[in-house]
PDB file of C-alpha atoms in Angstrom:
ATOM      1  CA  MET A   1    -114.363  81.869 147.160  1.00 94.00           C
ATOM      2  CA  GLU A   2    -112.723  84.983 148.625  1.00 95.00           C
ATOM      3  CA  ILE A   3    -109.567  84.292 146.608  1.00 95.00           C
ATOM      4  CA  ALA A   4    -111.612  83.844 143.412  1.00 95.00           C
ATOM      5  CA  LYS A   5    -113.452  87.090 144.182  1.00 95.00           C
ATOM      6  CA  ALA A   6    -110.258  89.043 144.840  1.00 96.00           C
ATOM      7  CA  ASN A   7    -108.459  87.765 141.738  1.00 96.00           C
ATOM      8  CA  ASP A   8    -111.412  87.684 139.328  1.00 94.00           C
ATOM      9  CA  CYS A   9    -110.721  84.047 138.441  1.00 93.00           C
ATOM     10  CA  VAL A  10    -112.955  81.103 137.645  1.00 94.00           C
ATOM     11  CA  ILE A  11    -113.595  78.609 140.443  1.00 95.00           C
ATOM     12  CA  LEU A  12    -114.592  75.004 139.782  1.00 96.00           C
ATOM     13  CA  GLN A  13    -116.596  73.419 142.585  1.00 96.00           C
ATOM     14  CA  SER A  14    -116.337  69.620 142.494  1.00 96.00           C
ATOM     15  CA  SER A  15    -119.600  68.549 144.060  1.00 97.00           C
ATOM     16  CA  THR A  16    -120.930  64.989 143.957  1.00 95.00           C
ATOM     17  CA  SER A  17    -124.058  62.961 143.421  1.00 95.00           C
ATOM     18  CA  GLU A  18    -124.416  62.850 147.224  1.00 94.00           C
ATOM     19  CA  VAL A  19    -126.413  66.081 146.949  1.00 96.00           C
ATOM     20  CA  TYR A  20    -129.302  63.890 145.743  1.00 96.00           C
ATOM     21  CA  GLY A  21    -129.215  61.677 148.861  1.00 93.00           C
ATOM     22  CA  ASP A  22    -131.371  58.559 148.508  1.00 93.00           C
ATOM     23  CA  PRO A  23    -133.156  59.841 145.389  1.00 94.00           C
ATOM     24  CA  LEU A  24    -136.864  59.488 144.745  1.00 94.00           C
ATOM     25  CA  VAL A  25    -136.326  60.567 141.106  1.00 95.00           C
ATOM     26  CA  HIS A  26    -134.544  58.222 138.712  1.00 95.00           C
ATOM     27  CA  PRO A  27    -132.333  58.978 136.878  1.00 96.00           C
ATOM     28  CA  GLN A  28    -131.299  62.138 138.677  1.00 96.00           C
ATOM     29  CA  THR A  29    -131.489  65.456 136.844  1.00 97.00           C
ATOM     30  CA  GLU A  30    -129.805  68.677 137.927  1.00 97.00           C
ATOM     31  CA  ASP A  31    -133.131  70.319 138.809  1.00 96.00           C
ATOM     32  CA  TYR A  32    -133.990  67.593 141.339  1.00 96.00           C
ATOM     33  CA  TYR A  33    -133.592  68.886 144.904  1.00 95.00           C
ATOM     34  CA  GLY A  34    -132.739  65.520 146.419  1.00 95.00           C
ATOM     35  CA  ASN A  35    -133.908  63.395 149.340  1.00 94.00           C
ATOM     36  CA  VAL A  36    -131.448  63.888 152.194  1.00 94.00           C
ATOM     37  CA  ASN A  37    -131.799  63.119 155.897  1.00 92.00           C
ATOM     38  CA  PRO A  38    -130.168  66.183 157.535  1.00 92.00           C
ATOM     39  CA  ILE A  39    -129.454  64.318 160.797  1.00 93.00           C
ATOM     40  CA  GLY A  40    -128.651  60.834 159.466  1.00 90.00           C
ATOM     41  CA  ILE A  41    -125.287  59.092 159.626  1.00 90.00           C
ATOM     42  CA  ARG A  42    -124.492  60.223 156.064  1.00 88.00           C
ATOM     43  CA  SER A  43    -125.702  63.797 156.589  1.00 91.00           C
ATOM     44  CA  CYS A  44    -122.274  65.296 157.305  1.00 93.00           C
ATOM     45  CA  TYR A  45    -121.096  64.342 153.809  1.00 91.00           C
ATOM     46  CA  ASP A  46    -124.406  64.875 151.981  1.00 94.00           C
ATOM     47  CA  GLU A  47    -125.212  68.216 153.559  1.00 95.00           C
ATOM     48  CA  GLY A  48    -121.589  69.327 153.319  1.00 95.00           C
ATOM     49  CA  LYS A  49    -121.777  69.040 149.522  1.00 96.00           C
ATOM     50  CA  ARG A  50    -125.130  70.819 149.424  1.00 97.00           C
ATOM     51  CA  CYS A  51    -123.846  73.624 151.665  1.00 96.00           C
ATOM     52  CA  ALA A  52    -120.764  74.073 149.473  1.00 97.00           C
ATOM     53  CA  GLU A  53    -122.914  74.470 146.365  1.00 97.00           C
ATOM     54  CA  SER A  54    -125.087  77.009 148.185  1.00 97.00           C
ATOM     55  CA  LEU A  55    -122.101  79.103 149.277  1.00 97.00           C
ATOM     56  CA  CYS A  56    -120.671  79.053 145.764  1.00 97.00           C
ATOM     57  CA  MET A  57    -123.939  80.226 144.248  1.00 97.00           C
ATOM     58  CA  ASP A  58    -124.229  83.012 146.848  1.00 97.00           C
ATOM     59  CA  TYR A  59    -120.802  84.341 145.863  1.00 97.00           C
ATOM     60  CA  HIS A  60    -121.736  84.072 142.195  1.00 97.00           C
ATOM     61  CA  ARG A  61    -125.003  85.971 142.655  1.00 96.00           C
ATOM     62  CA  GLN A  62    -123.805  88.603 145.139  1.00 96.00           C
ATOM     63  CA  PHE A  63    -120.253  89.257 143.954  1.00 96.00           C
ATOM     64  CA  GLY A  64    -120.214  88.001 140.371  1.00 95.00           C
ATOM     65  CA  VAL A  65    -117.640  85.280 141.071  1.00 96.00           C
ATOM     66  CA  LYS A  66    -117.083  83.222 137.918  1.00 95.00           C
ATOM     67  CA  LEU A  67    -118.380  79.791 138.880  1.00 96.00           C
ATOM     68  CA  LYS A  68    -118.596  76.252 137.509  1.00 97.00           C
ATOM     69  CA  ILE A  69    -120.258  73.451 139.518  1.00 98.00           C
ATOM     70  CA  ILE A  70    -119.976  69.797 138.550  1.00 98.00           C
ATOM     71  CA  ARG A  71    -121.720  66.918 140.286  1.00 98.00           C
ATOM     72  CA  ILE A  72    -119.442  63.906 139.996  1.00 98.00           C
ATOM     73  CA  PHE A  73    -120.941  60.416 140.094  1.00 97.00           C
ATOM     74  CA  ASN A  74    -118.919  57.365 141.229  1.00 95.00           C
ATOM     75  CA  THR A  75    -115.517  57.608 139.560  1.00 97.00           C
ATOM     76  CA  TYR A  76    -112.757  55.016 139.665  1.00 97.00           C
ATOM     77  CA  GLY A  77    -109.424  54.224 138.064  1.00 97.00           C
ATOM     78  CA  PRO A  78    -105.682  53.880 138.644  1.00 96.00           C
ATOM     79  CA  ARG A  79    -104.172  55.926 141.501  1.00 94.00           C
ATOM     80  CA  MET A  80    -107.139  55.407 143.796  1.00 93.00           C
ATOM     81  CA  ALA A  81    -106.051  54.970 147.413  1.00 91.00           C
ATOM     82  CA  VAL A  82    -105.973  51.315 148.439  1.00 87.00           C
ATOM     83  CA  GLU A  83    -107.800  51.976 151.692  1.00 86.00           C
ATOM     84  CA  ASP A  84    -110.098  54.825 150.710  1.00 88.00           C
ATOM     85  CA  GLY A  85    -113.193  52.817 151.647  1.00 86.00           C
ATOM     86  CA  ARG A  86    -114.941  53.192 148.300  1.00 91.00           C
ATOM     87  CA  VAL A  87    -116.683  50.235 146.750  1.00 94.00           C
ATOM     88  CA  VAL A  88    -114.406  49.679 143.719  1.00 96.00           C
ATOM     89  CA  SER A  89    -111.169  49.886 145.718  1.00 95.00           C
ATOM     90  CA  ASN A  90    -112.662  47.760 148.515  1.00 95.00           C
ATOM     91  CA  PHE A  91    -113.767  44.987 146.180  1.00 96.00           C
ATOM     92  CA  ILE A  92    -110.533  44.918 144.178  1.00 96.00           C
ATOM     93  CA  THR A  93    -108.351  44.874 147.297  1.00 95.00           C
ATOM     94  CA  GLN A  94    -110.415  42.138 148.906  1.00 95.00           C
ATOM     95  CA  ALA A  95    -110.402  40.054 145.726  1.00 96.00           C
ATOM     96  CA  LEU A  96    -106.645  40.358 145.179  1.00 95.00           C
ATOM     97  CA  LYS A  97    -105.957  39.444 148.810  1.00 94.00           C
ATOM     98  CA  GLY A  98    -108.325  36.488 148.694  1.00 94.00           C
ATOM     99  CA  GLN A  99    -110.501  38.020 151.398  1.00 95.00           C
ATOM    100  CA  SER A 100    -114.282  37.880 151.598  1.00 95.00           C
ATOM    101  CA  ILE A 101    -115.939  40.582 149.513  1.00 95.00           C
ATOM    102  CA  SER A 102    -118.380  42.513 151.671  1.00 92.00           C
ATOM    103  CA  ILE A 103    -121.686  43.570 150.149  1.00 93.00           C
ATOM    104  CA  TYR A 104    -123.960  45.712 152.293  1.00 91.00           C
ATOM    105  CA  GLY A 105    -127.614  44.789 151.981  1.00 89.00           C
ATOM    106  CA  ASP A 106    -128.858  42.468 149.242  1.00 91.00           C
ATOM    107  CA  GLY A 107    -126.509  43.906 146.622  1.00 91.00           C
ATOM    108  CA  ARG A 108    -129.324  45.088 144.395  1.00 93.00           C
ATOM    109  CA  GLN A 109    -128.655  48.768 145.054  1.00 93.00           C
ATOM    110  CA  THR A 110    -127.225  50.427 141.964  1.00 94.00           C
ATOM    111  CA  ARG A 111    -124.504  52.886 141.072  1.00 94.00           C
ATOM    112  CA  SER A 112    -123.030  54.282 137.863  1.00 95.00           C
ATOM    113  CA  PHE A 113    -119.279  53.830 137.513  1.00 97.00           C
ATOM    114  CA  GLN A 114    -117.280  56.350 135.500  1.00 97.00           C
ATOM    115  CA  TYR A 115    -113.648  55.869 134.504  1.00 98.00           C
ATOM    116  CA  ILE A 116    -111.313  58.697 135.492  1.00 98.00           C
ATOM    117  CA  ASP A 117    -110.287  59.568 131.909  1.00 98.00           C
ATOM    118  CA  ASP A 118    -113.903  60.339 131.005  1.00 98.00           C
ATOM    119  CA  LEU A 119    -114.268  62.588 134.055  1.00 98.00           C
ATOM    120  CA  ILE A 120    -111.108  64.552 133.266  1.00 98.00           C
ATOM    121  CA  GLU A 121    -112.228  65.102 129.670  1.00 98.00           C
ATOM    122  CA  ALA A 122    -115.572  66.448 130.905  1.00 98.00           C
ATOM    123  CA  ILE A 123    -113.925  68.765 133.453  1.00 97.00           C
ATOM    124  CA  ILE A 124    -111.623  70.269 130.822  1.00 96.00           C
ATOM    125  CA  ARG A 125    -114.509  70.853 128.448  1.00 97.00           C
ATOM    126  CA  PHE A 126    -116.708  72.356 131.169  1.00 97.00           C
ATOM    127  CA  THR A 127    -114.064  74.827 132.360  1.00 95.00           C
ATOM    128  CA  ASN A 128    -113.835  76.085 128.779  1.00 94.00           C
ATOM    129  CA  THR A 129    -117.558  76.798 128.415  1.00 96.00           C
ATOM    130  CA  PRO A 130    -118.812  80.425 128.342  1.00 94.00           C
ATOM    131  CA  LYS A 131    -118.876  82.196 131.714  1.00 91.00           C
ATOM    132  CA  ASP A 132    -122.683  82.311 131.801  1.00 93.00           C
ATOM    133  CA  ILE A 133    -122.766  78.494 132.041  1.00 96.00           C
ATOM    134  CA  THR A 134    -122.373  77.834 135.751  1.00 96.00           C
ATOM    135  CA  GLY A 135    -124.005  74.442 136.228  1.00 95.00           C
ATOM    136  CA  PRO A 136    -124.524  72.426 138.239  1.00 97.00           C
ATOM    137  CA  VAL A 137    -123.999  69.708 135.678  1.00 98.00           C
ATOM    138  CA  ASN A 138    -123.998  65.947 136.221  1.00 98.00           C
ATOM    139  CA  ILE A 139    -120.788  64.195 135.164  1.00 98.00           C
ATOM    140  CA  GLY A 140    -121.114  60.428 135.252  1.00 97.00           C
ATOM    141  CA  ASN A 141    -121.765  57.235 133.347  1.00 97.00           C
ATOM    142  CA  PRO A 142    -125.412  56.672 132.350  1.00 95.00           C
ATOM    143  CA  ASN A 143    -125.075  52.880 132.686  1.00 95.00           C
ATOM    144  CA  GLU A 144    -126.578  51.403 135.855  1.00 95.00           C
ATOM    145  CA  THR A 145    -124.812  48.532 137.632  1.00 96.00           C
ATOM    146  CA  THR A 146    -125.844  46.698 140.784  1.00 96.00           C
ATOM    147  CA  ILE A 147    -123.312  46.314 143.558  1.00 96.00           C
ATOM    148  CA  GLN A 148    -123.724  42.554 143.257  1.00 95.00           C
ATOM    149  CA  GLU A 149    -122.862  42.660 139.543  1.00 96.00           C
ATOM    150  CA  LEU A 150    -119.801  44.786 140.289  1.00 97.00           C
ATOM    151  CA  ALA A 151    -118.551  42.290 142.875  1.00 96.00           C
ATOM    152  CA  ARG A 152    -119.000  39.341 140.526  1.00 96.00           C
ATOM    153  CA  GLN A 153    -117.262  41.132 137.683  1.00 97.00           C
ATOM    154  CA  ILE A 154    -114.257  42.003 139.858  1.00 97.00           C
ATOM    155  CA  VAL A 155    -113.999  38.423 141.139  1.00 96.00           C
ATOM    156  CA  LYS A 156    -113.965  37.205 137.530  1.00 96.00           C
ATOM    157  CA  LEU A 157    -111.432  39.782 136.299  1.00 97.00           C
ATOM    158  CA  THR A 158    -109.048  39.102 139.186  1.00 96.00           C
ATOM    159  CA  SER A 159    -109.464  35.299 138.913  1.00 96.00           C
ATOM    160  CA  SER A 160    -110.142  35.386 142.642  1.00 95.00           C
ATOM    161  CA  CYS A 161    -111.698  32.707 144.823  1.00 93.00           C
ATOM    162  CA  SER A 162    -113.002  35.291 147.284  1.00 94.00           C
ATOM    163  CA  PRO A 163    -116.496  34.517 148.581  1.00 95.00           C
ATOM    164  CA  ILE A 164    -119.135  37.244 148.486  1.00 94.00           C
ATOM    165  CA  ILE A 165    -120.697  37.851 151.898  1.00 94.00           C
ATOM    166  CA  ARG A 166    -123.528  40.152 152.955  1.00 92.00           C
ATOM    167  CA  LYS A 167    -123.587  42.637 155.800  1.00 91.00           C
ATOM    168  CA  PRO A 168    -126.384  44.926 157.085  1.00 90.00           C
ATOM    169  CA  LEU A 169    -127.176  47.909 154.886  1.00 86.00           C
ATOM    170  CA  PRO A 170    -126.144  51.223 156.519  1.00 84.00           C
ATOM    171  CA  GLU A 171    -128.829  53.767 157.316  1.00 84.00           C
ATOM    172  CA  ASN A 172    -129.820  56.073 154.426  1.00 80.00           C
ATOM    173  CA  ASP A 173    -127.594  54.244 151.933  1.00 84.00           C
ATOM    174  CA  PRO A 174    -128.871  55.235 148.458  1.00 88.00           C
ATOM    175  CA  ARG A 175    -130.820  52.456 146.748  1.00 90.00           C
ATOM    176  CA  ARG A 176    -130.315  53.749 143.203  1.00 91.00           C
ATOM    177  CA  ARG A 177    -127.887  56.247 141.750  1.00 93.00           C
ATOM    178  CA  LEU A 178    -127.827  57.123 138.054  1.00 95.00           C
ATOM    179  CA  PRO A 179    -127.112  60.452 136.353  1.00 97.00           C
ATOM    180  CA  ASP A 180    -129.122  62.034 133.612  1.00 97.00           C
ATOM    181  CA  ILE A 181    -126.275  63.499 131.528  1.00 98.00           C
ATOM    182  CA  SER A 182    -128.416  65.205 128.885  1.00 97.00           C
ATOM    183  CA  LEU A 183    -127.240  68.629 130.006  1.00 97.00           C
ATOM    184  CA  ALA A 184    -123.565  67.615 129.961  1.00 98.00           C
ATOM    185  CA  THR A 185    -123.900  66.145 126.481  1.00 97.00           C
ATOM    186  CA  SER A 186    -125.551  69.292 125.158  1.00 97.00           C
ATOM    187  CA  ILE A 187    -123.105  71.858 126.583  1.00 97.00           C
ATOM    188  CA  LEU A 188    -119.886  69.826 126.317  1.00 97.00           C
ATOM    189  CA  ASP A 189    -119.851  69.302 122.542  1.00 94.00           C
ATOM    190  CA  GLY A 190    -121.454  65.869 122.654  1.00 94.00           C
ATOM    191  CA  TRP A 191    -119.331  64.496 125.513  1.00 97.00           C
ATOM    192  CA  THR A 192    -120.306  61.032 126.737  1.00 96.00           C
ATOM    193  CA  PRO A 193    -118.269  58.454 128.688  1.00 97.00           C
ATOM    194  CA  LYS A 194    -116.306  56.170 126.364  1.00 97.00           C
ATOM    195  CA  VAL A 195    -114.607  53.637 128.661  1.00 97.00           C
ATOM    196  CA  GLU A 196    -116.579  50.444 129.280  1.00 96.00           C
ATOM    197  CA  LEU A 197    -116.723  49.187 132.864  1.00 97.00           C
ATOM    198  CA  ALA A 198    -114.827  45.953 132.141  1.00 96.00           C
ATOM    199  CA  ASN A 199    -111.978  47.815 130.431  1.00 97.00           C
ATOM    200  CA  GLY A 200    -111.744  50.403 133.179  1.00 98.00           C
ATOM    201  CA  LEU A 201    -111.751  47.731 135.866  1.00 98.00           C
ATOM    202  CA  GLN A 202    -108.952  45.837 134.131  1.00 98.00           C
ATOM    203  CA  ALA A 203    -106.725  48.934 134.161  1.00 97.00           C
ATOM    204  CA  THR A 204    -107.620  49.627 137.793  1.00 97.00           C
ATOM    205  CA  ILE A 205    -106.990  46.031 138.858  1.00 97.00           C
ATOM    206  CA  LYS A 206    -103.578  46.119 137.183  1.00 97.00           C
ATOM    207  CA  TYR A 207    -102.665  49.212 139.186  1.00 96.00           C
ATOM    208  CA  PHE A 208    -103.882  47.739 142.474  1.00 95.00           C
ATOM    209  CA  ARG A 209    -102.059  44.485 141.796  1.00 95.00           C
ATOM    210  CA  GLU A 210     -98.785  46.402 141.379  1.00 93.00           C
ATOM    211  CA  ILE A 211     -99.376  48.442 144.543  1.00 90.00           C
ATOM    212  CA  LEU A 212    -100.204  45.405 146.666  1.00 89.00           C
ATOM    213  CA  TYR A 213     -97.213  43.507 145.266  1.00 83.00           C
ATOM    214  CA  ARG A 214     -94.875  46.287 146.422  1.00 82.00           C
ATOM    215  CA  GLN A 215     -96.370  46.047 149.922  1.00 76.00           C
ATOM    216  CA  LEU A 216     -95.408  42.377 150.285  1.00 63.00           C
TER     217      LEU A 216
END
């Protein structure tokens, strides 16, 4: 923020849907303050994102720093790290290796999965909006998918025989996560995600298959 202030340049803060915590409002709109446990096991990440947004807005208000804040919902695609611990990469890696696919809880918790190309398009459009548009703005896919459905779809697309097993649900794990992207659509010239989940997963699986093959 100090560098942006000194050089009079625009700064893009990539926040995430974690600012909403385990939301009590569904779908989540930008004016919702969230439901976050400040001392829970997820609080370091959740509150870190919230703190970052707060600092950015302080610099914008006090020093006139040109600011854009996006709240990114679950994004996936080629070039994800194999061991990054996120649900899409976990499931694909487990399926391709023939390992058990681990679902935490009953698998009925939901997420929205956005393909990387759609995110990049939204970021480019948002950075080109007038300077008085600061956000925050939700960038995500408005289609809701259960974790159980995601696991089954990945097993099918990889032609895997991996069994799906259940493990205890971590504390404060969000039960539902879905963006309201009305604001994004209105300020980004009608932007909406275009890549269907099945198509995006196929491209991601192809990438992971190549990476894992090289590791043999």
